[in-house]
Amino acid sequence: MSKLQANISGIIKSSVIDGPGNRMVIFFQECNLNCMYCHNSHTIGLCNLCGTCVHTCPSNSLKIDSKNKRIIHNENSCTRCDECLKVCPENSSPFYKQMSVEDIISEILEGKDFISGITVSGGEVMLHAPFLSLLFQEIRSNSELKHLSILIDSNGNIDQEKWNSLLPYIDGVMLDIKAYSANTHKKITGYSNEKILKSIHYLDNKSKLKELRFVLVPDYNNHEMEIREIAKLMKSVSPSVQKSLIKMRKHGIRKEFAHLIEPREEEIEYAKNIFSQAKLDILVI
Amino acid sequence: MNIESRRMEEIKDRVLQVLTDGNLDYRQKKHLLAYIAESTQAYPEISKEATAALNEKIICDLFEGNAPYRPRYVLPDYAYALKNGVNYLELEPPTNFDEAINFLSILYVQVPSITGYSVYLGNIDTLLLGYVDDLSEEEIYKKLKLFWQFIDRTLPDAFVHINIGPEDNIIARVILRIERELKQVVPNLTLKYDPEITSDELLLEASKTVFEVAKPHIANHKMTASDFKGEYGVVSCYNSLPVGGGSHTLIRLNLKKITDLHSGDADSFISGTLKKYCEMTLDVIEARTKYLVETVKYYDNDFLAKEGIISLDNFSAMFGFYGLAECVNQFMKRCGNELCYGKDEEANQLAHLILEEMKKIVDARELPYCKASNGKAFFHAQSGIDIDIEETAGARIPIGSEPDIYSHINAVAPHHHLFNGGISDIFHFDETVKRNRTAIVDIIKGAFRKGMRMFTFNLSNGEFIRITGYLVRRSDLLEFREEGSRYGSALFAANSMDNANVDNRVSKRVISNEQVAGKY
């Protein structure tokens, strides 16, 4: 098997909210957007061994291993206070691990009897396309795993050709659209949405778009025009694509974005109405 | 005052206490008065040591009473009755759906049990399918809905159990629909599931129903059926027993208490104390069985037996136990480590060993009148009652210390095959799973692949709360504390909530005066 490794921020053995059925979810470290309301901002960046977390840790559970260029985490003494995550200037974490395709396959084998499939998520998982390609090939050629469904949860901010090598192996992609107007998108995520819009249409054409989600953030993307454009976009993809409207929640977001406010019930209703006017069947979460 | 008159005074006091208890309705009082009357009889003949063990609740007869005059669990062969009619009740074989429902309704109230209400109402879909004829789904629905209401109001006890499956059929589906709609405690419901027979759609319907009413339980049909010569039914608290028969009695051994009595290590426990008390439990089972069969002559006199709806040859007795977790954890502690049953492999291995040894002891003992299981008692992990304060039900992992769901299944599945008399472990799910029913289906299928016999749910924030083996409504529990409940089992539940950590599963702890079944 390949020596290729990926930074894995976590594996959830049983998830009922990341696609149909009971699924194992593998979270990859590093993201190419910087959304204000990111609930897992410690999965955005990569560790540069600055040592801030090591000095902050109240239980002295972190050490720099300069030889291997990594942080050693003592799980026994760690109290999971997560101070390290709060102080990291890189939006990173001392907890993510390097794993090989083989390592991940053995995790999946352990839970295979209980799951419909796996979902890869992040961070932005498509930054690891070559690794995913190997992982998926391995799953599809393993007699005990090949029946599992494979879903990708992505932000879509990726060049079109990156999808090509993966599409033959996967069942679908779940994508977010954070805003339709490039400006608003940039405000929310720090980046423009050109690639994302392309990804949506490309995946839809290939019948691989499974779900399209829109997170409603008051004062950013809740203007009538913005929602109408989103509705138009959702209407333009196949009716079989699940469409979801998600209320932005403040749980776990970074201090500097504390000014964000959760949508009120009437704001959700307002958005829902616009989607209904566009004759869209949308799930509110 | 001499002993006799002091005893008489004591009985009078107990009677008065029942008569004046405002939390009990007329029928519940009558049932408890009969219990007190029965207690005036001498216990079936057992050794002094066994009597002492019963008094100290080391061995527990689950308040079956001093003088057994009816079997604990009766599973009438309703198919036979429907085919042949019942002379005693002057019932001809029914010829259509309405007559079949009416026939069963009449028969149900005649079936004896310890609680006074039949614990088994049949594999209802297979019983009724032959009478569907050209009825539409809506017509079936209307008729069954009234039938379901009749069952709940007439047999108000959560131990009353009905079965559906394994085939997917219109009756099973309509029943699941009615369950979701009526949200009744009674009847308790089990779906027999076999991946080769049952459709995924029926299992999905069942899991949708679980989210509403915390039932049905899902039984591993293939595994359970292979333990029985003929048909089986799941009754009361996950007991699997032969149809057309049942169990004379269920006596359970308190593994925590005998561990406390034992001063050595696990090895000497298994070869000494455990063996001694298992034999003593089997002595009690034998004495009670003989009393029922030979002294009371139940099987010679009851119309169910006379008319072939049950037969002594289809009966056996049940050997139960509880408090395995406390037993194992205690021995772990004695070896100087804090390993826990459910979480640590070494503890799990000891648990399996103890269970296997108990099974061997039970299987080595020839019992009279237990032909249904080749002269041996059915082995059963008893799912607990209200008086269990320090002991965890059967072989379960203590509430609150369950590991993640896969580890939980992997810890308990390896011993499920031992329990031909039934075992259950309860798995907790949170609300998010409601949006994703297929996830439940995945987990059930996985659990059965690992050798689980029965899968039972508890959904946090649900309207229903599972107490050991049966269900109560949250509102009934609250109501019972205040003014009594129509359901006999709500009383057990109220006590369970007080005594065990079952209340870890409810959002609000309700404080009340304790009532223990044995206090009467």
mmCIF file with all atom_site columns, C-alpha atoms in Angstrom, chain A residues 13-24 110-117 283 285, chain B residues 404-407 409-410 429-430 432-433 435-436 438-440 442-443 445-447 449-450:
data_model
loop_
_atom_site.group_PDB
_atom_site.id
_atom_site.type_symbol
_atom_site.label_atom_id
_atom_site.label_alt_id
_atom_site.label_comp_id
_atom_site.label_asym_id
_atom_site.label_entity_id
_atom_site.label_seq_id
_atom_site.pdbx_PDB_ins_code
_atom_site.Cartn_x
_atom_site.Cartn_y
_atom_site.Cartn_z
_atom_site.occupancy
_atom_site.B_iso_or_equiv
_atom_site.pdbx_formal_charge
_atom_site.auth_seq_id
_atom_site.auth_comp_id
_atom_site.auth_asym_id
_atom_site.auth_atom_id
_atom_site.pdbx_PDB_model_num
ATOM 1  C CA . LYS A 1 13  ? -17.403 5.770   14.307 1.00 0.00 ? 13  LYS A CA 1
ATOM 2  C CA . SER A 1 14  ? -21.151 6.269   14.290 1.00 0.00 ? 14  SER A CA 1
ATOM 3  C CA . SER A 1 15  ? -22.840 9.312   12.858 1.00 0.00 ? 15  SER A CA 1
ATOM 4  C CA . VAL A 1 16  ? -26.486 9.637   11.935 1.00 0.00 ? 16  VAL A CA 1
ATOM 5  C CA . ILE A 1 17  ? -26.225 13.169  10.573 1.00 0.00 ? 17  ILE A CA 1
ATOM 6  C CA . ASP A 1 18  ? -23.636 12.880  7.802  1.00 0.00 ? 18  ASP A CA 1
ATOM 7  C CA . GLY A 1 19  ? -25.661 11.234  5.067  1.00 0.00 ? 19  GLY A CA 1
ATOM 8  C CA . PRO A 1 20  ? -28.096 8.321   4.881  1.00 0.00 ? 20  PRO A CA 1
ATOM 9  C CA . GLY A 1 21  ? -27.800 5.455   7.347  1.00 0.00 ? 21  GLY A CA 1
ATOM 10 C CA . ASN A 1 22  ? -25.286 4.971   10.079 1.00 0.00 ? 22  ASN A CA 1
ATOM 11 C CA . ARG A 1 23  ? -21.929 6.229   8.824  1.00 0.00 ? 23  ARG A CA 1
ATOM 12 C CA . MET A 1 24  ? -18.308 6.437   9.812  1.00 0.00 ? 24  MET A CA 1
ATOM 13 C CA . GLU A 1 110 ? -13.664 -2.586  12.658 1.00 0.00 ? 110 GLU A CA 1
ATOM 14 C CA . GLY A 1 111 ? -17.039 -0.870  12.251 1.00 0.00 ? 111 GLY A CA 1
ATOM 15 C CA . LYS A 1 112 ? -18.086 -2.313  8.888  1.00 0.00 ? 112 LYS A CA 1
ATOM 16 C CA . ASP A 1 113 ? -20.920 -4.466  10.241 1.00 0.00 ? 113 ASP A CA 1
ATOM 17 C CA . PHE A 1 114 ? -22.752 -1.454  11.597 1.00 0.00 ? 114 PHE A CA 1
ATOM 18 C CA . ILE A 1 115 ? -22.555 1.115   8.808  1.00 0.00 ? 115 ILE A CA 1
ATOM 19 C CA . SER A 1 116 ? -24.115 1.955   5.443  1.00 0.00 ? 116 SER A CA 1
ATOM 20 C CA . GLY A 1 117 ? -21.025 3.775   4.380  1.00 0.00 ? 117 GLY A CA 1
ATOM 21 C CA . LEU A 1 283 ? -35.456 20.856  4.583  1.00 0.00 ? 283 LEU A CA 1
ATOM 22 C CA . ILE A 1 285 ? -32.295 22.066  9.971  1.00 0.00 ? 285 ILE A CA 1
ATOM 23 C CA . ASP B 2 404 ? -20.023 3.661   22.862 1.00 0.00 ? 404 ASP B CA 1
ATOM 24 C CA . ILE B 2 405 ? -22.587 1.635   20.967 1.00 0.00 ? 405 ILE B CA 1
ATOM 25 C CA . TYR B 2 406 ? -20.206 -0.655  19.044 1.00 0.00 ? 406 TYR B CA 1
ATOM 26 C CA . SER B 2 407 ? -18.196 -1.466  22.152 1.00 0.00 ? 407 SER B CA 1
ATOM 27 C CA . ILE B 2 409 ? -22.671 -4.476  21.391 1.00 0.00 ? 409 ILE B CA 1
ATOM 28 C CA . ASN B 2 410 ? -19.272 -6.179  21.187 1.00 0.00 ? 410 ASN B CA 1
ATOM 29 C CA . PHE B 2 429 ? -30.210 7.090   21.013 1.00 0.00 ? 429 PHE B CA 1
ATOM 30 C CA . ASP B 2 430 ? -30.599 10.819  20.932 1.00 0.00 ? 430 ASP B CA 1
ATOM 31 C CA . THR B 2 432 ? -30.913 13.340  15.914 1.00 0.00 ? 432 THR B CA 1
ATOM 32 C CA . VAL B 2 433 ? -31.441 9.743   14.868 1.00 0.00 ? 433 VAL B CA 1
ATOM 33 C CA . ARG B 2 435 ? -34.033 12.232  10.915 1.00 0.00 ? 435 ARG B CA 1
ATOM 34 C CA . ASN B 2 436 ? -32.183 9.153   9.754  1.00 0.00 ? 436 ASN B CA 1
ATOM 35 C CA . THR B 2 438 ? -31.861 3.851   8.088  1.00 0.00 ? 438 THR B CA 1
ATOM 36 C CA . ALA B 2 439 ? -29.108 4.437   10.643 1.00 0.00 ? 439 ALA B CA 1
ATOM 37 C CA . ILE B 2 440 ? -31.088 2.394   13.164 1.00 0.00 ? 440 ILE B CA 1
ATOM 38 C CA . ASP B 2 442 ? -27.804 -0.436  10.003 1.00 0.00 ? 442 ASP B CA 1
ATOM 39 C CA . ILE B 2 443 ? -27.097 -0.774  13.712 1.00 0.00 ? 443 ILE B CA 1
ATOM 40 C CA . LYS B 2 445 ? -28.388 -5.516  11.348 1.00 0.00 ? 445 LYS B CA 1
ATOM 41 C CA . GLY B 2 446 ? -24.847 -5.103  12.645 1.00 0.00 ? 446 GLY B CA 1
ATOM 42 C CA . ALA B 2 447 ? -25.879 -6.142  16.148 1.00 0.00 ? 447 ALA B CA 1
ATOM 43 C CA . ARG B 2 449 ? -24.500 -10.148 12.769 1.00 0.00 ? 449 ARG B CA 1
ATOM 44 C CA . LYS B 2 450 ? -22.536 -10.004 16.020 1.00 0.00 ? 450 LYS B CA 1
#
